XYZ file of N, CA and C in Angstrom:
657
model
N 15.186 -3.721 -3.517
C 14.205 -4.048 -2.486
C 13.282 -5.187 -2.940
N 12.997 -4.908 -4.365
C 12.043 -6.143 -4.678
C 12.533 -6.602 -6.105
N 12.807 -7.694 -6.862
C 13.369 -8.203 -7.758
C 12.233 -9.409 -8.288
N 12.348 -9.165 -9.688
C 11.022 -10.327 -9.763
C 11.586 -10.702 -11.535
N 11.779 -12.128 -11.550
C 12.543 -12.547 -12.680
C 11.328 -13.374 -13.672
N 11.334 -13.160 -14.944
C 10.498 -14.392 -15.352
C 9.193 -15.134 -14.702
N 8.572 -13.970 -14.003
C 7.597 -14.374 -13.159
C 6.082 -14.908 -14.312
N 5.765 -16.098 -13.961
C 4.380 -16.102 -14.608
C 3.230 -16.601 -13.978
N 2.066 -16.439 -14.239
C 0.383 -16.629 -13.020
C -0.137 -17.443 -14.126
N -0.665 -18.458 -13.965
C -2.096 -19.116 -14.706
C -2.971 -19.464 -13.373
N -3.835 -19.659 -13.645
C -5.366 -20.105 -12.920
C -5.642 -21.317 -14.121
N -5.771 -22.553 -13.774
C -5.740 -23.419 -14.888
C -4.977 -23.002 -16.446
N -6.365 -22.662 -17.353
C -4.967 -22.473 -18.972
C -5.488 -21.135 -19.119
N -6.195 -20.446 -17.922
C -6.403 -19.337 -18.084
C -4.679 -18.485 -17.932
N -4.012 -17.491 -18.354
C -2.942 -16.897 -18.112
C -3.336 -15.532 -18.004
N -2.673 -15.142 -16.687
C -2.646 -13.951 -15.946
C -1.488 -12.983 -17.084
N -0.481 -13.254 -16.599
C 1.157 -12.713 -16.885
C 1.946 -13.940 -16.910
N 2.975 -13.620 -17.846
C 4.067 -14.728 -18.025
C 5.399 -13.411 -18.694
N 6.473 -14.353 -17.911
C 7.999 -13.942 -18.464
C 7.967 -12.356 -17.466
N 7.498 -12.187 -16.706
C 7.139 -10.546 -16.363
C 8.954 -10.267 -14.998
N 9.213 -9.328 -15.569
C 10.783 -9.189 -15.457
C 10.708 -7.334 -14.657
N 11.099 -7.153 -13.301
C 11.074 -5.763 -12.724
C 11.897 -5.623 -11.559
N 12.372 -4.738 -11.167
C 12.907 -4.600 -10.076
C 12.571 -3.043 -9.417
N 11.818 -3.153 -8.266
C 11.882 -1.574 -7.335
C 12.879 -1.363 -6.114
N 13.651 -0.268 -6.538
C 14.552 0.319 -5.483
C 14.246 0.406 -3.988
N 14.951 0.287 -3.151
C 14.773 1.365 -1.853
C 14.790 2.734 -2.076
N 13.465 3.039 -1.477
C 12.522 4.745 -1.515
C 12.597 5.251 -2.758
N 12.018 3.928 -3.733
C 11.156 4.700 -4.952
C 9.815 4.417 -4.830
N 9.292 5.713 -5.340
C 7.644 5.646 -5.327
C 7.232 5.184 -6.858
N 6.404 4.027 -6.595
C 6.174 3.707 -8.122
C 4.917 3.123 -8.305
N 4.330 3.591 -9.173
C 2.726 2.786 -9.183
C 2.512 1.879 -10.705
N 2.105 1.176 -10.003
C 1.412 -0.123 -10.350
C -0.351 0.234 -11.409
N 0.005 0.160 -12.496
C -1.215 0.794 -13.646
C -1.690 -0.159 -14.841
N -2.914 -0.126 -15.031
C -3.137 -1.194 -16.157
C -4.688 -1.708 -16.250
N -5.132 -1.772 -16.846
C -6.785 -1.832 -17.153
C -7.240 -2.859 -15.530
N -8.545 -3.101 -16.065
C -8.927 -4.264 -14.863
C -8.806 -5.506 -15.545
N -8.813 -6.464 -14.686
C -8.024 -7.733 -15.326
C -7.012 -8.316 -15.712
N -6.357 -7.173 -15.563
C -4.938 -7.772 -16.213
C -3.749 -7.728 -15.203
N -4.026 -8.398 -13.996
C -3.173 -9.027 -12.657
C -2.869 -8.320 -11.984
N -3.069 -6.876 -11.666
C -2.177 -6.062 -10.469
C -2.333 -6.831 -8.865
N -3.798 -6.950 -8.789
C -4.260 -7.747 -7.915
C -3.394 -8.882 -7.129
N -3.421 -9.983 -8.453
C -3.131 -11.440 -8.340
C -1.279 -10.999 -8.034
N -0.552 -10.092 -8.750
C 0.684 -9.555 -8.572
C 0.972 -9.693 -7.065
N -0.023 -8.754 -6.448
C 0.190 -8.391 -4.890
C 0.023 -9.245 -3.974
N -1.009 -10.352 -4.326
C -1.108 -11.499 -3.522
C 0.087 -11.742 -3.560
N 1.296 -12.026 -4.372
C 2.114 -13.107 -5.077
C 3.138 -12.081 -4.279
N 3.304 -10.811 -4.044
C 4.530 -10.458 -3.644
C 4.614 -10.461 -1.794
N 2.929 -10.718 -1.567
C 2.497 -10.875 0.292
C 2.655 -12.466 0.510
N 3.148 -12.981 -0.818
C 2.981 -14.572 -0.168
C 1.577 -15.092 0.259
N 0.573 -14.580 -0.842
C -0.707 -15.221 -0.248
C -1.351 -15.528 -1.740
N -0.435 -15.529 -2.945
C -1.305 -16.354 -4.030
C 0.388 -17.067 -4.366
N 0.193 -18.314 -5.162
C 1.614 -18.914 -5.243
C 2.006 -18.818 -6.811
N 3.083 -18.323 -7.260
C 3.795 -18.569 -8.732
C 3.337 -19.344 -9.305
N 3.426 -19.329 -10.910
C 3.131 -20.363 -11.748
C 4.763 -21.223 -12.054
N 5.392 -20.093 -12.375
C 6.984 -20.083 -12.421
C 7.545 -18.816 -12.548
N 8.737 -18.494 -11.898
C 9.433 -17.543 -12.125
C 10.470 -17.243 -10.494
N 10.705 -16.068 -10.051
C 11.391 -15.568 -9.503
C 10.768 -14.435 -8.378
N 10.530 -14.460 -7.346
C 10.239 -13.379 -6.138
C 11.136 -13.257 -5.116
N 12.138 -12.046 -5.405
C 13.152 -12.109 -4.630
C 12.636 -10.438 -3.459
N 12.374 -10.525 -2.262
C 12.175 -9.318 -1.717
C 13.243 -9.239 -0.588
N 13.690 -8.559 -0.084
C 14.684 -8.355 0.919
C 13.980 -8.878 2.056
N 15.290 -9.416 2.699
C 14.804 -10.644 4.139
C 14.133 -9.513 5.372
N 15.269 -8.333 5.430
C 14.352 -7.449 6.336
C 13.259 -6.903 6.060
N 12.601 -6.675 5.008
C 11.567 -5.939 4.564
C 9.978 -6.223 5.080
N 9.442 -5.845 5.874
C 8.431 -5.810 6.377
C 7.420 -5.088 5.364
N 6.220 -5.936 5.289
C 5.393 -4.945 4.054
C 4.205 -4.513 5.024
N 3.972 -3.371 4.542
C 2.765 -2.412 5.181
C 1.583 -2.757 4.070
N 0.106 -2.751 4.591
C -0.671 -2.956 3.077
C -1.559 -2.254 3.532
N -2.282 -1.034 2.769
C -3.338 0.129 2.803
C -4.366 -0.302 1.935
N -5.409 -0.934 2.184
C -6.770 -1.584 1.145
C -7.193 -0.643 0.811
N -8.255 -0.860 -0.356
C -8.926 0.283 -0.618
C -9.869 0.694 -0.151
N -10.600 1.786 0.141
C -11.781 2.595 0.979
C -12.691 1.213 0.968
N -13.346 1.455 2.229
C -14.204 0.372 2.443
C -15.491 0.783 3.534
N -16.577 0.390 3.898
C -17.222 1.007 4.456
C -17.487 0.467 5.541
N -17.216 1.021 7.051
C -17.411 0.439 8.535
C -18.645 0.843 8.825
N -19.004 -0.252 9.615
C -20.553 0.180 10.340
C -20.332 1.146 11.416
N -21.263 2.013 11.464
C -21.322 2.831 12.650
C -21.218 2.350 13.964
N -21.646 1.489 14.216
C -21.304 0.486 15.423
C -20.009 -0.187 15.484
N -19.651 -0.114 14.928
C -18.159 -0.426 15.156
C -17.448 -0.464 16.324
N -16.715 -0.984 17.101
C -16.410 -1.147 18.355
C -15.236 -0.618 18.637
N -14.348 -0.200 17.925
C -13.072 0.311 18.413
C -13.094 1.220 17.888
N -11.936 2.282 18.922
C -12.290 3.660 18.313
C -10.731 3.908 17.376
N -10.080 4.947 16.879
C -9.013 4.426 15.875
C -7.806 4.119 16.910
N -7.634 4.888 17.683
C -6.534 4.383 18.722
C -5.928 2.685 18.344
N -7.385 1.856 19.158
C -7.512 0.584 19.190
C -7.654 -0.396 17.878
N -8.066 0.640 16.968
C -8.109 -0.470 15.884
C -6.599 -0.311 15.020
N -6.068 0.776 15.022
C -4.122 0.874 14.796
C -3.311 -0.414 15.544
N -4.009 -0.729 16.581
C -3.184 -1.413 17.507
C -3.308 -3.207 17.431
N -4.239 -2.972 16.713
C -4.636 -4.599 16.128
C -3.574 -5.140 15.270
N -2.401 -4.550 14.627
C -1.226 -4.885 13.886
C -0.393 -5.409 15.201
N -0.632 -4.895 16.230
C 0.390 -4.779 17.002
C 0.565 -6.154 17.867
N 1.974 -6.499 18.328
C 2.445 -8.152 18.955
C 2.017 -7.599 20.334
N 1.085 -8.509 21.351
C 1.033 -8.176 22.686
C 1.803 -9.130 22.799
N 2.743 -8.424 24.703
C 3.291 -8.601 25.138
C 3.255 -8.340 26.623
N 3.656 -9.304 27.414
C 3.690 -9.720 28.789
C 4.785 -8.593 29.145
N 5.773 -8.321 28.615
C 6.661 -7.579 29.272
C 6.744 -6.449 29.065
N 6.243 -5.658 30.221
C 6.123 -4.154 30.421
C 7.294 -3.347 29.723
N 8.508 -3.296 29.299
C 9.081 -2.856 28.792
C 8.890 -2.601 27.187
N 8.690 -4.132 26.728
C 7.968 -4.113 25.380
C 6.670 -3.158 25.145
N 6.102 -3.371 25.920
C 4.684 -2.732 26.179
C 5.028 -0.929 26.303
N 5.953 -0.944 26.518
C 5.784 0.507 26.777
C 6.734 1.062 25.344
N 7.418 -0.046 24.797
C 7.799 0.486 23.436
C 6.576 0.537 22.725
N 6.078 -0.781 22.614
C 4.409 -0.242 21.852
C 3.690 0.808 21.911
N 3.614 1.026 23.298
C 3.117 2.683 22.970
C 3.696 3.718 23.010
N 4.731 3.877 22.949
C 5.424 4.619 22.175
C 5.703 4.705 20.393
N 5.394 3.552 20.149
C 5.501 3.658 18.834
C 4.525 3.811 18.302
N 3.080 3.245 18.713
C 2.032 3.774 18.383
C 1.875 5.663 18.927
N 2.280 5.988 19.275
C 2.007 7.807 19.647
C 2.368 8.306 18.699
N 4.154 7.557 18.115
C 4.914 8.191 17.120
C 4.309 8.264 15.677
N 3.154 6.731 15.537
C 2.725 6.641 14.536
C 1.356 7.502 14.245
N 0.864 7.338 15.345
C -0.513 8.655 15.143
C -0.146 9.637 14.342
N 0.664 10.535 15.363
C 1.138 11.811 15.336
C 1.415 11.852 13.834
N 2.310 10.989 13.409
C 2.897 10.755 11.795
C 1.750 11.239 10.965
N 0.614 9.795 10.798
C -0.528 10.437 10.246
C -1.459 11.209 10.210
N -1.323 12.034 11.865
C -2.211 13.252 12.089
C -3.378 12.917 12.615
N -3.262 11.833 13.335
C -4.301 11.226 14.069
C -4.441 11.399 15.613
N -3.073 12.126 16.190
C -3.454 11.873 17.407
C -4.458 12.741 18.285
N -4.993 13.610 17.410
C -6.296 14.581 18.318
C -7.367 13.810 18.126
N -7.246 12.542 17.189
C -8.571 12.077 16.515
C -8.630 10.501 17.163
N -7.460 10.148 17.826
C -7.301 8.908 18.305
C -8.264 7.985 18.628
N -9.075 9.343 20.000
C -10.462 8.286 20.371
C -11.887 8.087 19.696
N -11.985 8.903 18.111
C -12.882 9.058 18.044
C -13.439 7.530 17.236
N -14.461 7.121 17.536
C -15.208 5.394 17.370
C -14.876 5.368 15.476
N -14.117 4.559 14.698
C -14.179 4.526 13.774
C -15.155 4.267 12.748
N -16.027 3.784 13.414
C -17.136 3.979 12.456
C -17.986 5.332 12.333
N -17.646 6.140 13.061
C -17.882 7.291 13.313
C -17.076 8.638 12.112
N -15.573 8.412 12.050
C -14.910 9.072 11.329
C -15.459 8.992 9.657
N -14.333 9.979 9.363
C -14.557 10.081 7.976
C -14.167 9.479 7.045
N -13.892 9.647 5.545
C -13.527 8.566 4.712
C -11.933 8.682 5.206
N -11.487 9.986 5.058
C -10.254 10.178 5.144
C -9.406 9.897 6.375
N -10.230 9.970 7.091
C -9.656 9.796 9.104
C -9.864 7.798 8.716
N -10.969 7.342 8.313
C -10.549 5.592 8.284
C -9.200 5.272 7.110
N -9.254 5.955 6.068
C -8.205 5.809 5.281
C -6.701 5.586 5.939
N -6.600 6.883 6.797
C -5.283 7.411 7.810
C -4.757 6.261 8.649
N -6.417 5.879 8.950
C -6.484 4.843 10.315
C -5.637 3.494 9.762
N -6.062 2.838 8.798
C -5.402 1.792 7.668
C -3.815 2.114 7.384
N -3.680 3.594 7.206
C -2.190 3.768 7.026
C -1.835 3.385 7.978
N -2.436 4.448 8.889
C -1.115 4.337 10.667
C -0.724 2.467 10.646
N -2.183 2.049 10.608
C -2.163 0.029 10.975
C -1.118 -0.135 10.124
N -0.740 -0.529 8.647
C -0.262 -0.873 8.282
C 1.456 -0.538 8.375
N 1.574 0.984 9.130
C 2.903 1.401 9.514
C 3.439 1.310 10.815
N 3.091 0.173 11.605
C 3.186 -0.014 12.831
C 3.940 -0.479 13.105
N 4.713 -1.364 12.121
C 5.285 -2.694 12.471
C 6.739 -2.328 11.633
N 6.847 -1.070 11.522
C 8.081 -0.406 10.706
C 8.237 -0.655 9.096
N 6.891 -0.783 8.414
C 7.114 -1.962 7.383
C 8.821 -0.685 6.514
N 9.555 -1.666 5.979
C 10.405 -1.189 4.457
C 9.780 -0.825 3.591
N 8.444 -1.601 3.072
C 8.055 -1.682 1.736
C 6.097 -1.039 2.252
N 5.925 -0.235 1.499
C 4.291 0.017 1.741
C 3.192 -0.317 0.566
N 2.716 -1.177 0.276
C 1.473 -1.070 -0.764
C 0.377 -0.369 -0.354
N -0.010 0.525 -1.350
C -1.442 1.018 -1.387
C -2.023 0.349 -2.788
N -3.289 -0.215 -2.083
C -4.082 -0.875 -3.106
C -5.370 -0.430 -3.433
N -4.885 1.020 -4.803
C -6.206 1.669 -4.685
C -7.010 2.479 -3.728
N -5.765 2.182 -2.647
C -6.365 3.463 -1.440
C -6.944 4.458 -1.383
N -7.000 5.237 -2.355
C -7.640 6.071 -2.826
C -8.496 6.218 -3.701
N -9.467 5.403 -4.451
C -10.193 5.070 -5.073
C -11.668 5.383 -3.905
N -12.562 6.236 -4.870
C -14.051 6.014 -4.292
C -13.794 7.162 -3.456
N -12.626 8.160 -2.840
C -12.276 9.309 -1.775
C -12.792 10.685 -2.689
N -13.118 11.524 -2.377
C -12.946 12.950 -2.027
C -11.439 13.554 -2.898
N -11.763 14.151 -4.122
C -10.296 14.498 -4.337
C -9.519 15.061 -3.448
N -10.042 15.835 -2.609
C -9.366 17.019 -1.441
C -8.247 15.560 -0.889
N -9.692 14.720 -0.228
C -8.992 13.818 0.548
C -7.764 12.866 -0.042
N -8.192 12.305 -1.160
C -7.022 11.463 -1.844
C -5.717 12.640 -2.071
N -5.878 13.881 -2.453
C -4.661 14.426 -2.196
C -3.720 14.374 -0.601
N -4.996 14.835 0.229
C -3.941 14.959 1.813
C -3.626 13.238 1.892
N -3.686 12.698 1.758
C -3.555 10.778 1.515
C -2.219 10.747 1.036
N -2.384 11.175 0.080
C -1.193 10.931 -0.925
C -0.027 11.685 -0.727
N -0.795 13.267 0.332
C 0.852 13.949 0.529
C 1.539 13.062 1.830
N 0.731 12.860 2.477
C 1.131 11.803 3.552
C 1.901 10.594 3.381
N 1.602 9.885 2.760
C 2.741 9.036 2.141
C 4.273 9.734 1.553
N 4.082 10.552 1.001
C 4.725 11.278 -0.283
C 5.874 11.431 1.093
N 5.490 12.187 2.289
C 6.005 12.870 3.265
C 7.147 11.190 3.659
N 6.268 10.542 4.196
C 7.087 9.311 4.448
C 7.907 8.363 3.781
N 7.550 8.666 2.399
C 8.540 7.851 1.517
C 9.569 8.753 1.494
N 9.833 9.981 1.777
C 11.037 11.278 1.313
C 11.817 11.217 2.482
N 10.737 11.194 3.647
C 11.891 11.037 4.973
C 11.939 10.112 5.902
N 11.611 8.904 5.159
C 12.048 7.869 6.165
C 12.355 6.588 4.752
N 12.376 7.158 3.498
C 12.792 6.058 2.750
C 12.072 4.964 3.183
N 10.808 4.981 2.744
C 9.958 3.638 2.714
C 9.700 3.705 1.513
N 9.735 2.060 0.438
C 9.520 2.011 -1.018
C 8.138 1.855 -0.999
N 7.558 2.512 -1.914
C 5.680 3.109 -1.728
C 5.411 1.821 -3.528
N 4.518 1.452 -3.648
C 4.364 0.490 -4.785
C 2.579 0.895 -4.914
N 2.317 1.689 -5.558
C 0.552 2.044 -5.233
C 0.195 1.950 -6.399
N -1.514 0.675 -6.108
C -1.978 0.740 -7.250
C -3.140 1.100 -7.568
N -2.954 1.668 -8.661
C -4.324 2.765 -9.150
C -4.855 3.018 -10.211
N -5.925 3.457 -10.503
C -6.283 3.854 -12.101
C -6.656 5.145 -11.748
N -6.246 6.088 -11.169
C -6.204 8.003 -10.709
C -4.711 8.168 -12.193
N -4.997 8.542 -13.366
C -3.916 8.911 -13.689
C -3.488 10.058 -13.043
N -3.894 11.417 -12.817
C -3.500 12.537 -12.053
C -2.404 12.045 -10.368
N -3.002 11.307 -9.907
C -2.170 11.064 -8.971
C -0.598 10.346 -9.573
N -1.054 9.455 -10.474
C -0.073 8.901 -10.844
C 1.283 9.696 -10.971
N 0.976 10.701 -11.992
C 1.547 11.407 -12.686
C 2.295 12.675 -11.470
N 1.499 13.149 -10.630
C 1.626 13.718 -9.225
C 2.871 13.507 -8.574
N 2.534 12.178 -8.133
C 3.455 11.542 -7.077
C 4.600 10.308 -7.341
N 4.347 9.822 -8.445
C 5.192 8.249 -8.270
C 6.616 8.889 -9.610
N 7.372 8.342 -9.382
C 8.807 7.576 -9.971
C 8.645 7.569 -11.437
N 7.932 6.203 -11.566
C 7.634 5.917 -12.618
C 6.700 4.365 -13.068
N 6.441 4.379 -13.977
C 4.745 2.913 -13.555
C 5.088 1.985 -14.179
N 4.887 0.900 -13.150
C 4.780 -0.542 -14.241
C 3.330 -0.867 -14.645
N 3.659 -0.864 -16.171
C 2.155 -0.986 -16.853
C 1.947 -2.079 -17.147
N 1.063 -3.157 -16.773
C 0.244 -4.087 -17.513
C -0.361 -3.878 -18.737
N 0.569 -5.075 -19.786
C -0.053 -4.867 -20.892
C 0.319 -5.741 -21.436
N -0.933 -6.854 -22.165
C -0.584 -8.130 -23.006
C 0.074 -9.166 -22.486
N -0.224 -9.625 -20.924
C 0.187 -10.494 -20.200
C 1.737 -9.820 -20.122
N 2.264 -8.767 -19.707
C 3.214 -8.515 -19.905
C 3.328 -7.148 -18.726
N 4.550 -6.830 -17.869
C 4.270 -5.461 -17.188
C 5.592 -4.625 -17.851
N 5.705 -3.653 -18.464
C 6.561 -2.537 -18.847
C 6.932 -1.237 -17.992
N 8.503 -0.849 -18.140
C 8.727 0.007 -16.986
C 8.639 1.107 -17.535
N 7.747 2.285 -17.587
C 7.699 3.503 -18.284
C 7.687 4.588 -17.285
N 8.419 5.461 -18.042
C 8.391 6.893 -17.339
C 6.817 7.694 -17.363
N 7.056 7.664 -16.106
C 5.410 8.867 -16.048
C 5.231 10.171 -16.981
N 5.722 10.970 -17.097
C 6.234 11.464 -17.899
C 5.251 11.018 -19.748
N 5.567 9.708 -20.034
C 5.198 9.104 -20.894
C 3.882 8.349 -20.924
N 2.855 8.554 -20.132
C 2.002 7.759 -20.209
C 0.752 8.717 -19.940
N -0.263 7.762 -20.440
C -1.482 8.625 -21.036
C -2.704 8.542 -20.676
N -3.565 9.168 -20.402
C -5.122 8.417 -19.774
C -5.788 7.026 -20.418
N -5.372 6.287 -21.224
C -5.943 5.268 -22.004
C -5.457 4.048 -21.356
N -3.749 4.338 -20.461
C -3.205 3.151 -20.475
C -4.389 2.359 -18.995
N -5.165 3.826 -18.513
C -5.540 3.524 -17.135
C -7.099 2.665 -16.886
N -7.410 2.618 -18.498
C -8.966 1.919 -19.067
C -9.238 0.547 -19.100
């Protein structure tokens, strides 16, 4: 699903990563781990096509649509759309009623998915951490993505909540085979839910079994 050869980042002679060599399957869950600073970030720009290579290789599948879940963030109470409408902001309008009526259909399918649809109308600045969290999923799963990033999505949540978060995904990567790539410094979740982690370390990312890794690598 995603292939990445000899990839390297500088910012002038500053160096991010260099030579960095990985590949993630279709419907593996795998997270993305490694102190601050040391590129997960600048990585994700580079795999959305919104920061550019220094040199190397970004090979992602031509169908692959990417979903992206930011991390907790805080809406004003005034906020103008309620979650219904702000899910639907991913979405292509269209003149033709037929299209239009697939849209909402696919938005119902996608509520329902995340457990939103009793909560649809309620004003998002209004909801909770976990109901705006959901709200970000549903958006980002609208558009059928293949591939889903969570970036820290769960960071700054409610353990209760970052768990129902995380079974929610967990649910959709198992039965609909979407490749989940989440990045975090939660070792517990890590260890929880994902495959196995690519660790940043020494301008360098390593593929280790979860299994094998330790609260230090996450500092």
């Amino acid at each position: 699903m995603i292939e990445v050869k000899n990839l390297s980042k500088k910012f002038g002679q500053q160096l991010v990563f260099e030579n960095v060599n990985f590949s993630i399957n279709e419907g593996e869950f795998v997270s993305l781990v490694g102190p601050n600073g040391s590129g997960k970030t600048t990585l994700i720009k580079m795999l959305m096509g919104l920061e550019k290579k220094t040199s190397g290789e970004i090979k992602i599948n031509k169908s692959s649509e990417i979903g992206y879940v930011p991390q907790f963030r805080n809406i004003d109470l005034d906020y103008p759309l309620d979650i219904k409408n702000f899910v639907t902001l991913n979405q292509k309008f269209s003149f033709l009623k037929s299209q239009r009526d697939q849209n909402k259909a696919k938005l119902n399918n996608i509520l329902n998915k995340t457990h939103l649809t009793d909560l649809q109308s309620r004003p998002l600045g209004l909801a909770s951490g976990g109901e705006k969290q959901k709200a970000y999923l549903a958006q980002a799963l609208i558009n059928d993505p293949k591939i889903l990033i969570l970036d820290e999505s769960t960071a700054s949540m409610d353990v209760d909540v970052k768990y129902q978060l995380m079974d929610l995904v967990s649910e959709l990567n198992k039965k609909e085979n979407i490749t989940v790539l989440f990045i975090t410094h939660d070792y517990d979740l890590t260890k929880k839910y994902t495959n196995r982690a690519l660790l940043f370390e020494n301008h360098q990312i390593n593929s280790v079994d979860v299994k094998s890794i330790s609260e230090d690598m996450f500092e």
